Amino acid sequence: MFDVLRPRVFASSIYHIDVSGLWDAGYRAVLTDLDNTLVEWNSPTATPQLVAWLEQLRERGFQVAIISNNKESRVVSFARPLGIPAFYAARKPKRAAFLRALEMMSVKAKETVMIGDQVFTDILGGNRMGMYTIMVQPIHRREAGGTRLMRLFERVVLREKPW
Ligand SMILES: [Mg+2]
């Protein structure tokens, strides 16, 4: 049974995602969370491995954008050097920022992959939109206080979480 709180798939990290497989399945856009999905929470810059991964996505043909609940200064200063559009203070799982991202990329939700490390923001938000959701293991244990609380609820709803 499809559950709005369950990711379609789990991945240990973004680097374990089958990018070519997603393209072959018809997906054309990748929306991704920032903190603890691409880099550690509040880590200011991309790693060389992340830069290469983003380049791989774009070379394959994907449109890529960041969608983060973190504040403007953090998100913009991270995304700008990468040349990636970013939606900050997105208030995931609310729909508004997802809709703006789809409009900017000129893609449909069903062509879009949402990647993130949290059930109640990234996965719930992507699923509600009808996107293909991929949940990654958080990169590091350090995160915002409110997030730590939500992890307890995640454990209740996601008994099959592989980590
Ligand atoms: Mg996150």
Short mmCIF file of N, CA and C and ligand atoms in Angstrom, two decimals:
data_model
loop_
_atom_site.label_atom_id
_atom_site.label_comp_id
_atom_site.label_asym_id
_atom_site.label_seq_id
_atom_site.Cartn_x
_atom_site.Cartn_y
_atom_site.Cartn_z
N MET A 1 0.85 -1.20 0.00
CA MET A 1 0.00 0.00 0.00
C MET A 1 0.88 1.24 0.00
N PHE A 2 0.53 2.18 -0.84
CA PHE A 2 1.30 3.43 -0.89
C PHE A 2 0.99 4.28 0.32
N ASP A 3 2.03 4.73 0.96
CA ASP A 3 1.87 5.53 2.17
C ASP A 3 2.60 6.84 1.94
N VAL A 4 1.92 7.93 2.23
CA VAL A 4 2.45 9.26 1.94
C VAL A 4 3.69 9.58 2.79
N LEU A 5 3.90 8.82 3.84
CA LEU A 5 5.08 9.04 4.69
C LEU A 5 6.25 8.12 4.33
N ARG A 6 6.06 7.30 3.32
CA ARG A 6 7.14 6.37 2.96
C ARG A 6 7.84 6.79 1.69
N PRO A 7 9.16 6.81 1.69
CA PRO A 7 9.87 7.07 0.43
C PRO A 7 9.65 5.91 -0.54
N ARG A 8 9.73 6.22 -1.82
CA ARG A 8 9.64 5.14 -2.81
C ARG A 8 10.85 4.22 -2.69
N VAL A 9 12.01 4.82 -2.45
CA VAL A 9 13.21 4.01 -2.21
C VAL A 9 14.10 4.68 -1.17
N PHE A 10 14.94 3.87 -0.57
CA PHE A 10 15.98 4.36 0.33
C PHE A 10 17.33 4.28 -0.38
N ALA A 11 18.23 5.21 -0.02
CA ALA A 11 19.59 5.14 -0.53
C ALA A 11 20.53 5.53 0.61
N SER A 12 21.67 4.88 0.69
CA SER A 12 22.62 5.20 1.77
C SER A 12 23.11 6.63 1.66
N SER A 13 23.23 7.11 0.42
CA SER A 13 23.64 8.49 0.19
C SER A 13 23.23 8.86 -1.23
N ILE A 14 23.36 10.14 -1.56
CA ILE A 14 23.04 10.55 -2.94
C ILE A 14 23.91 9.81 -3.95
N TYR A 15 25.10 9.40 -3.52
CA TYR A 15 26.03 8.76 -4.44
C TYR A 15 25.64 7.31 -4.75
N HIS A 16 24.66 6.81 -4.04
CA HIS A 16 24.16 5.46 -4.30
C HIS A 16 22.90 5.47 -5.17
N ILE A 17 22.51 6.63 -5.64
CA ILE A 17 21.30 6.73 -6.47
C ILE A 17 21.64 6.41 -7.92
N ASP A 18 20.79 5.62 -8.55
CA ASP A 18 21.01 5.21 -9.94
C ASP A 18 20.49 6.31 -10.88
N VAL A 19 21.37 7.26 -11.16
CA VAL A 19 20.98 8.43 -11.94
C VAL A 19 20.51 8.04 -13.35
N SER A 20 21.24 7.17 -14.00
CA SER A 20 20.85 6.77 -15.35
C SER A 20 19.52 6.02 -15.34
N GLY A 21 19.33 5.21 -14.31
CA GLY A 21 18.06 4.47 -14.18
C GLY A 21 16.88 5.41 -14.06
N LEU A 22 17.06 6.49 -13.31
CA LEU A 22 15.98 7.48 -13.17
C LEU A 22 15.68 8.14 -14.51
N TRP A 23 16.72 8.46 -15.23
CA TRP A 23 16.52 9.08 -16.54
C TRP A 23 15.78 8.12 -17.47
N ASP A 24 16.20 6.87 -17.47
CA ASP A 24 15.58 5.87 -18.35
C ASP A 24 14.12 5.64 -17.96
N ALA A 25 13.80 5.84 -16.68
CA ALA A 25 12.42 5.66 -16.22
C ALA A 25 11.56 6.88 -16.55
N GLY A 26 12.15 7.91 -17.11
CA GLY A 26 11.37 9.05 -17.57
C GLY A 26 11.44 10.29 -16.71
N TYR A 27 12.27 10.24 -15.66
CA TYR A 27 12.38 11.42 -14.80
C TYR A 27 13.32 12.44 -15.44
N ARG A 28 12.98 13.71 -15.29
CA ARG A 28 13.72 14.77 -15.97
C ARG A 28 14.20 15.87 -15.04
N ALA A 29 13.77 15.85 -13.80
CA ALA A 29 14.18 16.90 -12.86
C ALA A 29 14.47 16.27 -11.51
N VAL A 30 15.46 16.86 -10.83
CA VAL A 30 15.81 16.43 -9.48
C VAL A 30 15.72 17.62 -8.55
N LEU A 31 14.86 17.48 -7.57
CA LEU A 31 14.76 18.46 -6.50
C LEU A 31 15.44 17.84 -5.30
N THR A 32 16.31 18.59 -4.65
CA THR A 32 16.99 17.99 -3.52
C THR A 32 17.04 18.91 -2.32
N ASP A 33 16.87 18.29 -1.17
CA ASP A 33 17.09 18.95 0.10
C ASP A 33 18.59 19.31 0.20
N LEU A 34 18.92 20.19 1.11
CA LEU A 34 20.33 20.59 1.27
C LEU A 34 20.97 19.94 2.51
N ASP A 35 20.53 20.35 3.69
CA ASP A 35 21.21 19.95 4.92
C ASP A 35 21.06 18.47 5.22
N ASN A 36 22.18 17.82 5.40
CA ASN A 36 22.26 16.40 5.72
C ASN A 36 21.84 15.50 4.57
N THR A 37 21.59 16.12 3.40
CA THR A 37 21.34 15.34 2.18
C THR A 37 22.53 15.54 1.24
N LEU A 38 22.88 16.80 0.97
CA LEU A 38 24.02 17.09 0.08
C LEU A 38 25.32 17.25 0.86
N VAL A 39 25.23 17.91 1.99
CA VAL A 39 26.39 18.11 2.87
C VAL A 39 25.89 18.06 4.32
N GLU A 40 26.83 18.08 5.26
CA GLU A 40 26.44 18.14 6.67
C GLU A 40 25.62 19.40 6.93
N TRP A 41 24.81 19.33 7.96
CA TRP A 41 23.95 20.44 8.34
C TRP A 41 24.78 21.72 8.49
N ASN A 42 24.40 22.75 7.78
CA ASN A 42 25.03 24.07 7.83
C ASN A 42 26.48 24.09 7.33
N SER A 43 26.94 23.03 6.72
CA SER A 43 28.28 23.05 6.11
C SER A 43 28.24 24.02 4.94
N PRO A 44 29.18 25.00 4.90
CA PRO A 44 29.00 26.12 3.98
C PRO A 44 29.29 25.83 2.51
N THR A 45 30.11 24.82 2.22
CA THR A 45 30.49 24.63 0.82
C THR A 45 30.34 23.18 0.38
N ALA A 46 30.22 23.02 -0.92
CA ALA A 46 30.09 21.68 -1.50
C ALA A 46 31.44 20.98 -1.50
N THR A 47 31.41 19.67 -1.36
CA THR A 47 32.62 18.86 -1.50
C THR A 47 32.88 18.63 -2.99
N PRO A 48 34.12 18.32 -3.35
CA PRO A 48 34.41 17.98 -4.76
C PRO A 48 33.54 16.83 -5.26
N GLN A 49 33.27 15.87 -4.39
CA GLN A 49 32.41 14.74 -4.79
C GLN A 49 31.00 15.21 -5.12
N LEU A 50 30.50 16.16 -4.34
CA LEU A 50 29.16 16.69 -4.62
C LEU A 50 29.14 17.48 -5.93
N VAL A 51 30.16 18.27 -6.14
CA VAL A 51 30.24 19.04 -7.38
C VAL A 51 30.20 18.09 -8.57
N ALA A 52 30.96 16.99 -8.48
CA ALA A 52 31.00 16.01 -9.57
C ALA A 52 29.63 15.35 -9.76
N TRP A 53 28.95 15.06 -8.66
CA TRP A 53 27.63 14.41 -8.74
C TRP A 53 26.61 15.32 -9.41
N LEU A 54 26.64 16.59 -9.03
CA LEU A 54 25.71 17.54 -9.65
C LEU A 54 26.00 17.69 -11.14
N GLU A 55 27.27 17.68 -11.47
CA GLU A 55 27.66 17.77 -12.87
C GLU A 55 27.17 16.56 -13.65
N GLN A 56 27.27 15.41 -13.01
CA GLN A 56 26.79 14.17 -13.64
C GLN A 56 25.29 14.25 -13.94
N LEU A 57 24.54 14.77 -12.98
CA LEU A 57 23.10 14.93 -13.18
C LEU A 57 22.81 15.84 -14.36
N ARG A 58 23.51 16.95 -14.40
CA ARG A 58 23.22 17.94 -15.45
C ARG A 58 23.69 17.44 -16.81
N GLU A 59 24.79 16.72 -16.82
CA GLU A 59 25.26 16.14 -18.09
C GLU A 59 24.27 15.11 -18.62
N ARG A 60 23.64 14.39 -17.70
CA ARG A 60 22.66 13.38 -18.11
C ARG A 60 21.41 14.05 -18.70
N GLY A 61 21.22 15.33 -18.34
CA GLY A 61 20.07 16.06 -18.87
C GLY A 61 19.08 16.54 -17.83
N PHE A 62 19.32 16.17 -16.58
CA PHE A 62 18.38 16.56 -15.52
C PHE A 62 18.45 18.05 -15.23
N GLN A 63 17.31 18.62 -14.95
CA GLN A 63 17.27 19.92 -14.29
C GLN A 63 17.41 19.66 -12.80
N VAL A 64 18.13 20.53 -12.12
CA VAL A 64 18.41 20.31 -10.71
C VAL A 64 18.12 21.59 -9.93
N ALA A 65 17.47 21.45 -8.81
CA ALA A 65 17.26 22.59 -7.93
C ALA A 65 17.28 22.12 -6.48
N ILE A 66 17.69 23.03 -5.61
CA ILE A 66 17.70 22.77 -4.17
C ILE A 66 16.44 23.35 -3.56
N ILE A 67 15.84 22.59 -2.66
CA ILE A 67 14.67 23.09 -1.93
C ILE A 67 14.91 22.84 -0.44
N SER A 68 15.06 23.92 0.30
CA SER A 68 15.50 23.81 1.70
C SER A 68 14.63 24.64 2.61
N ASN A 69 14.41 24.11 3.81
CA ASN A 69 13.68 24.88 4.83
C ASN A 69 14.62 25.83 5.57
N ASN A 70 15.90 25.74 5.32
CA ASN A 70 16.85 26.62 5.99
C ASN A 70 16.72 28.05 5.44
N LYS A 71 17.40 28.99 6.09
CA LYS A 71 17.19 30.41 5.79
C LYS A 71 17.92 30.85 4.53
N GLU A 72 17.52 31.99 4.04
CA GLU A 72 18.04 32.52 2.77
C GLU A 72 19.56 32.58 2.74
N SER A 73 20.17 33.17 3.77
CA SER A 73 21.62 33.39 3.72
C SER A 73 22.38 32.07 3.59
N ARG A 74 21.94 31.05 4.33
CA ARG A 74 22.62 29.76 4.28
C ARG A 74 22.45 29.09 2.90
N VAL A 75 21.23 29.10 2.42
CA VAL A 75 20.92 28.34 1.19
C VAL A 75 21.52 29.04 -0.03
N VAL A 76 21.36 30.34 -0.11
CA VAL A 76 21.84 31.08 -1.28
C VAL A 76 23.36 31.05 -1.35
N SER A 77 24.02 31.21 -0.21
CA SER A 77 25.49 31.24 -0.25
C SER A 77 26.04 29.86 -0.61
N PHE A 78 25.29 28.81 -0.34
CA PHE A 78 25.73 27.46 -0.74
C PHE A 78 25.48 27.22 -2.22
N ALA A 79 24.30 27.59 -2.67
CA ALA A 79 23.88 27.22 -4.03
C ALA A 79 24.48 28.10 -5.11
N ARG A 80 24.71 29.37 -4.79
CA ARG A 80 25.14 30.30 -5.84
C ARG A 80 26.45 29.89 -6.52
N PRO A 81 27.49 29.51 -5.74
CA PRO A 81 28.74 29.10 -6.42
C PRO A 81 28.56 27.87 -7.31
N LEU A 82 27.53 27.08 -7.02
CA LEU A 82 27.28 25.87 -7.81
C LEU A 82 26.46 26.17 -9.06
N GLY A 83 25.88 27.36 -9.10
CA GLY A 83 25.03 27.71 -10.24
C GLY A 83 23.74 26.93 -10.27
N ILE A 84 23.25 26.60 -9.09
CA ILE A 84 22.01 25.81 -9.01
C ILE A 84 20.90 26.66 -8.40
N PRO A 85 19.74 26.68 -9.02
CA PRO A 85 18.64 27.42 -8.42
C PRO A 85 18.27 26.84 -7.07
N ALA A 86 17.88 27.69 -6.14
CA ALA A 86 17.59 27.21 -4.80
C ALA A 86 16.37 27.92 -4.24
N PHE A 87 15.54 27.15 -3.59
CA PHE A 87 14.36 27.67 -2.92
C PHE A 87 14.60 27.53 -1.42
N TYR A 88 14.65 28.65 -0.72
CA TYR A 88 14.99 28.66 0.71
C TYR A 88 13.73 28.95 1.52
N ALA A 89 13.83 28.73 2.82
CA ALA A 89 12.67 28.90 3.71
C ALA A 89 11.43 28.30 3.05
N ALA A 90 11.60 27.09 2.55
CA ALA A 90 10.58 26.48 1.67
C ALA A 90 9.36 25.97 2.42
N ARG A 91 9.50 25.78 3.71
CA ARG A 91 8.39 25.31 4.54
C ARG A 91 7.85 23.97 4.05
N LYS A 92 8.75 23.11 3.58
CA LYS A 92 8.34 21.74 3.28
C LYS A 92 7.69 21.15 4.52
N PRO A 93 6.64 20.38 4.50
CA PRO A 93 6.07 19.75 3.31
C PRO A 93 5.02 20.58 2.59
N LYS A 94 4.91 21.86 2.89
CA LYS A 94 3.90 22.67 2.19
C LYS A 94 4.20 22.69 0.70
N ARG A 95 3.15 22.88 -0.07
CA ARG A 95 3.27 22.72 -1.52
C ARG A 95 3.89 23.92 -2.23
N ALA A 96 3.79 25.10 -1.65
CA ALA A 96 4.07 26.32 -2.42
C ALA A 96 5.45 26.32 -3.08
N ALA A 97 6.49 25.99 -2.32
CA ALA A 97 7.84 26.04 -2.89
C ALA A 97 8.04 24.93 -3.92
N PHE A 98 7.42 23.78 -3.69
CA PHE A 98 7.49 22.70 -4.70
C PHE A 98 6.87 23.18 -6.01
N LEU A 99 5.74 23.84 -5.90
CA LEU A 99 5.06 24.33 -7.12
C LEU A 99 5.91 25.37 -7.84
N ARG A 100 6.55 26.24 -7.07
CA ARG A 100 7.41 27.24 -7.70
C ARG A 100 8.59 26.57 -8.40
N ALA A 101 9.13 25.54 -7.79
CA ALA A 101 10.27 24.84 -8.39
C ALA A 101 9.85 24.16 -9.69
N LEU A 102 8.69 23.52 -9.68
CA LEU A 102 8.21 22.85 -10.90
C LEU A 102 7.99 23.87 -12.01
N GLU A 103 7.43 24.98 -11.64
CA GLU A 103 7.17 26.03 -12.64
C GLU A 103 8.48 26.54 -13.23
N MET A 104 9.45 26.78 -12.35
CA MET A 104 10.74 27.28 -12.84
C MET A 104 11.42 26.29 -13.78
N MET A 105 11.29 25.00 -13.45
CA MET A 105 11.96 23.98 -14.26
C MET A 105 11.11 23.53 -15.44
N SER A 106 9.87 23.99 -15.49
CA SER A 106 8.93 23.59 -16.55
C SER A 106 8.81 22.08 -16.66
N VAL A 107 8.63 21.44 -15.52
CA VAL A 107 8.41 19.99 -15.50
C VAL A 107 7.18 19.67 -14.67
N LYS A 108 6.68 18.46 -14.86
CA LYS A 108 5.55 17.99 -14.07
C LYS A 108 6.08 17.25 -12.83
N ALA A 109 5.23 17.21 -11.81
CA ALA A 109 5.62 16.52 -10.58
C ALA A 109 5.98 15.06 -10.86
N LYS A 110 5.24 14.42 -11.75
CA LYS A 110 5.50 12.99 -12.00
C LYS A 110 6.80 12.75 -12.77
N GLU A 111 7.40 13.80 -13.28
CA GLU A 111 8.73 13.68 -13.93
C GLU A 111 9.85 14.04 -12.97
N THR A 112 9.50 14.30 -11.72
CA THR A 112 10.46 14.89 -10.78
C THR A 112 10.78 13.95 -9.64
N VAL A 113 12.06 13.92 -9.30
CA VAL A 113 12.54 13.13 -8.18
C VAL A 113 12.82 14.08 -7.02
N MET A 114 12.33 13.74 -5.85
CA MET A 114 12.61 14.53 -4.64
C MET A 114 13.53 13.71 -3.74
N ILE A 115 14.68 14.27 -3.42
CA ILE A 115 15.66 13.58 -2.58
C ILE A 115 15.79 14.32 -1.25
N GLY A 116 15.76 13.59 -0.15
CA GLY A 116 15.94 14.24 1.14
C GLY A 116 16.18 13.24 2.25
N ASP A 117 16.50 13.77 3.42
CA ASP A 117 16.85 12.90 4.55
C ASP A 117 15.79 12.90 5.64
N GLN A 118 14.67 13.61 5.40
CA GLN A 118 13.65 13.67 6.46
C GLN A 118 12.26 13.30 5.94
N VAL A 119 11.57 12.49 6.73
CA VAL A 119 10.24 12.02 6.35
C VAL A 119 9.22 13.15 6.31
N PHE A 120 9.18 13.96 7.35
CA PHE A 120 8.04 14.86 7.51
C PHE A 120 8.18 16.16 6.72
N THR A 121 9.31 16.35 6.09
CA THR A 121 9.48 17.52 5.23
C THR A 121 9.67 17.06 3.78
N ASP A 122 10.80 16.41 3.52
CA ASP A 122 11.18 16.04 2.16
C ASP A 122 10.28 14.96 1.56
N ILE A 123 10.10 13.88 2.29
CA ILE A 123 9.38 12.72 1.74
C ILE A 123 7.88 13.00 1.70
N LEU A 124 7.33 13.48 2.78
CA LEU A 124 5.91 13.82 2.79
C LEU A 124 5.61 14.88 1.73
N GLY A 125 6.45 15.90 1.65
CA GLY A 125 6.23 16.96 0.67
C GLY A 125 6.29 16.44 -0.75
N GLY A 126 7.30 15.65 -1.06
CA GLY A 126 7.43 15.10 -2.41
C GLY A 126 6.30 14.15 -2.75
N ASN A 127 5.94 13.28 -1.81
CA ASN A 127 4.86 12.32 -2.07
C ASN A 127 3.53 13.03 -2.31
N ARG A 128 3.26 14.04 -1.51
CA ARG A 128 1.99 14.77 -1.70
C ARG A 128 1.89 15.38 -3.08
N MET A 129 3.07 15.77 -3.62
CA MET A 129 3.08 16.38 -4.94
C MET A 129 2.97 15.36 -6.05
N GLY A 130 3.20 14.08 -5.71
CA GLY A 130 3.22 13.05 -6.74
C GLY A 130 4.58 12.86 -7.36
N MET A 131 5.62 13.27 -6.63
CA MET A 131 6.99 13.07 -7.09
C MET A 131 7.49 11.70 -6.66
N TYR A 132 8.58 11.28 -7.28
CA TYR A 132 9.26 10.04 -6.89
C TYR A 132 10.21 10.40 -5.77
N THR A 133 10.05 9.80 -4.61
CA THR A 133 10.81 10.23 -3.44
C THR A 133 11.92 9.24 -3.08
N ILE A 134 13.08 9.80 -2.82
CA ILE A 134 14.23 8.99 -2.40
C ILE A 134 14.71 9.52 -1.06
N MET A 135 14.76 8.64 -0.07
CA MET A 135 15.23 9.05 1.25
C MET A 135 16.66 8.57 1.44
N VAL A 136 17.53 9.52 1.77
CA VAL A 136 18.93 9.17 2.03
C VAL A 136 19.21 9.20 3.53
N GLN A 137 20.22 8.45 3.90
CA GLN A 137 20.66 8.47 5.29
C GLN A 137 21.26 9.83 5.59
N PRO A 138 20.87 10.46 6.71
CA PRO A 138 21.47 11.77 7.04
C PRO A 138 23.00 11.64 7.09
N ILE A 139 23.67 12.65 6.55
CA ILE A 139 25.13 12.57 6.43
C ILE A 139 25.79 12.54 7.80
N HIS A 140 25.24 13.29 8.73
CA HIS A 140 25.89 13.43 10.04
C HIS A 140 24.81 13.53 11.11
N ARG A 141 25.14 13.12 12.32
CA ARG A 141 24.15 13.15 13.40
C ARG A 141 23.78 14.57 13.82
N ARG A 142 24.68 15.52 13.57
CA ARG A 142 24.43 16.88 14.02
C ARG A 142 23.32 17.51 13.18
N GLU A 143 22.30 18.06 13.83
CA GLU A 143 21.22 18.72 13.09
C GLU A 143 20.46 19.65 14.01
N ALA A 144 19.49 20.36 13.46
CA ALA A 144 18.72 21.32 14.23
C ALA A 144 17.94 20.62 15.34
N GLY A 145 17.71 21.33 16.44
CA GLY A 145 17.02 20.74 17.59
C GLY A 145 15.66 20.18 17.24
N GLY A 146 14.89 20.91 16.47
CA GLY A 146 13.56 20.46 16.08
C GLY A 146 13.61 19.19 15.25
N THR A 147 14.66 19.07 14.46
CA THR A 147 14.82 17.88 13.63
C THR A 147 15.03 16.65 14.48
N ARG A 148 15.80 16.81 15.55
CA ARG A 148 16.08 15.66 16.42
C ARG A 148 14.78 15.10 16.99
N LEU A 149 13.87 15.99 17.32
CA LEU A 149 12.57 15.53 17.83
C LEU A 149 11.83 14.75 16.74
N MET A 150 11.85 15.29 15.51
CA MET A 150 11.14 14.62 14.43
C MET A 150 11.71 13.24 14.13
N ARG A 151 12.98 13.04 14.43
CA ARG A 151 13.58 11.72 14.20
C ARG A 151 12.90 10.63 15.02
N LEU A 152 12.41 11.02 16.22
CA LEU A 152 11.70 10.05 17.04
C LEU A 152 10.43 9.60 16.34
N PHE A 153 9.72 10.53 15.75
CA PHE A 153 8.49 10.18 15.04
C PHE A 153 8.81 9.40 13.77
N GLU A 154 9.91 9.75 13.13
CA GLU A 154 10.33 8.99 11.95
C GLU A 154 10.50 7.52 12.30
N ARG A 155 11.09 7.29 13.44
CA ARG A 155 11.36 5.91 13.84
C ARG A 155 10.05 5.13 14.01
N VAL A 156 9.02 5.84 14.40
CA VAL A 156 7.73 5.18 14.58
C VAL A 156 7.09 4.83 13.23
N VAL A 157 7.15 5.77 12.28
CA VAL A 157 6.44 5.53 11.02
C VAL A 157 7.28 4.74 10.02
N LEU A 158 8.57 4.72 10.20
CA LEU A 158 9.45 4.06 9.21
C LEU A 158 10.20 2.91 9.86
N ARG A 159 9.50 1.90 10.19
CA ARG A 159 10.16 0.78 10.85
C ARG A 159 11.15 0.07 9.93
N GLU A 160 10.94 0.25 8.61
CA GLU A 160 11.81 -0.48 7.68
C GLU A 160 13.05 0.31 7.29
N LYS A 161 13.23 1.50 7.89
CA LYS A 161 14.41 2.32 7.56
C LYS A 161 15.68 1.49 7.69
N PRO A 162 16.49 1.44 6.63
CA PRO A 162 17.60 0.47 6.62
C PRO A 162 18.84 0.91 7.37
N TRP A 163 18.80 2.02 8.12
CA TRP A 163 19.99 2.39 8.88
C TRP A 163 19.63 2.77 10.29
MG MG B 1 17.78 17.72 5.49
#
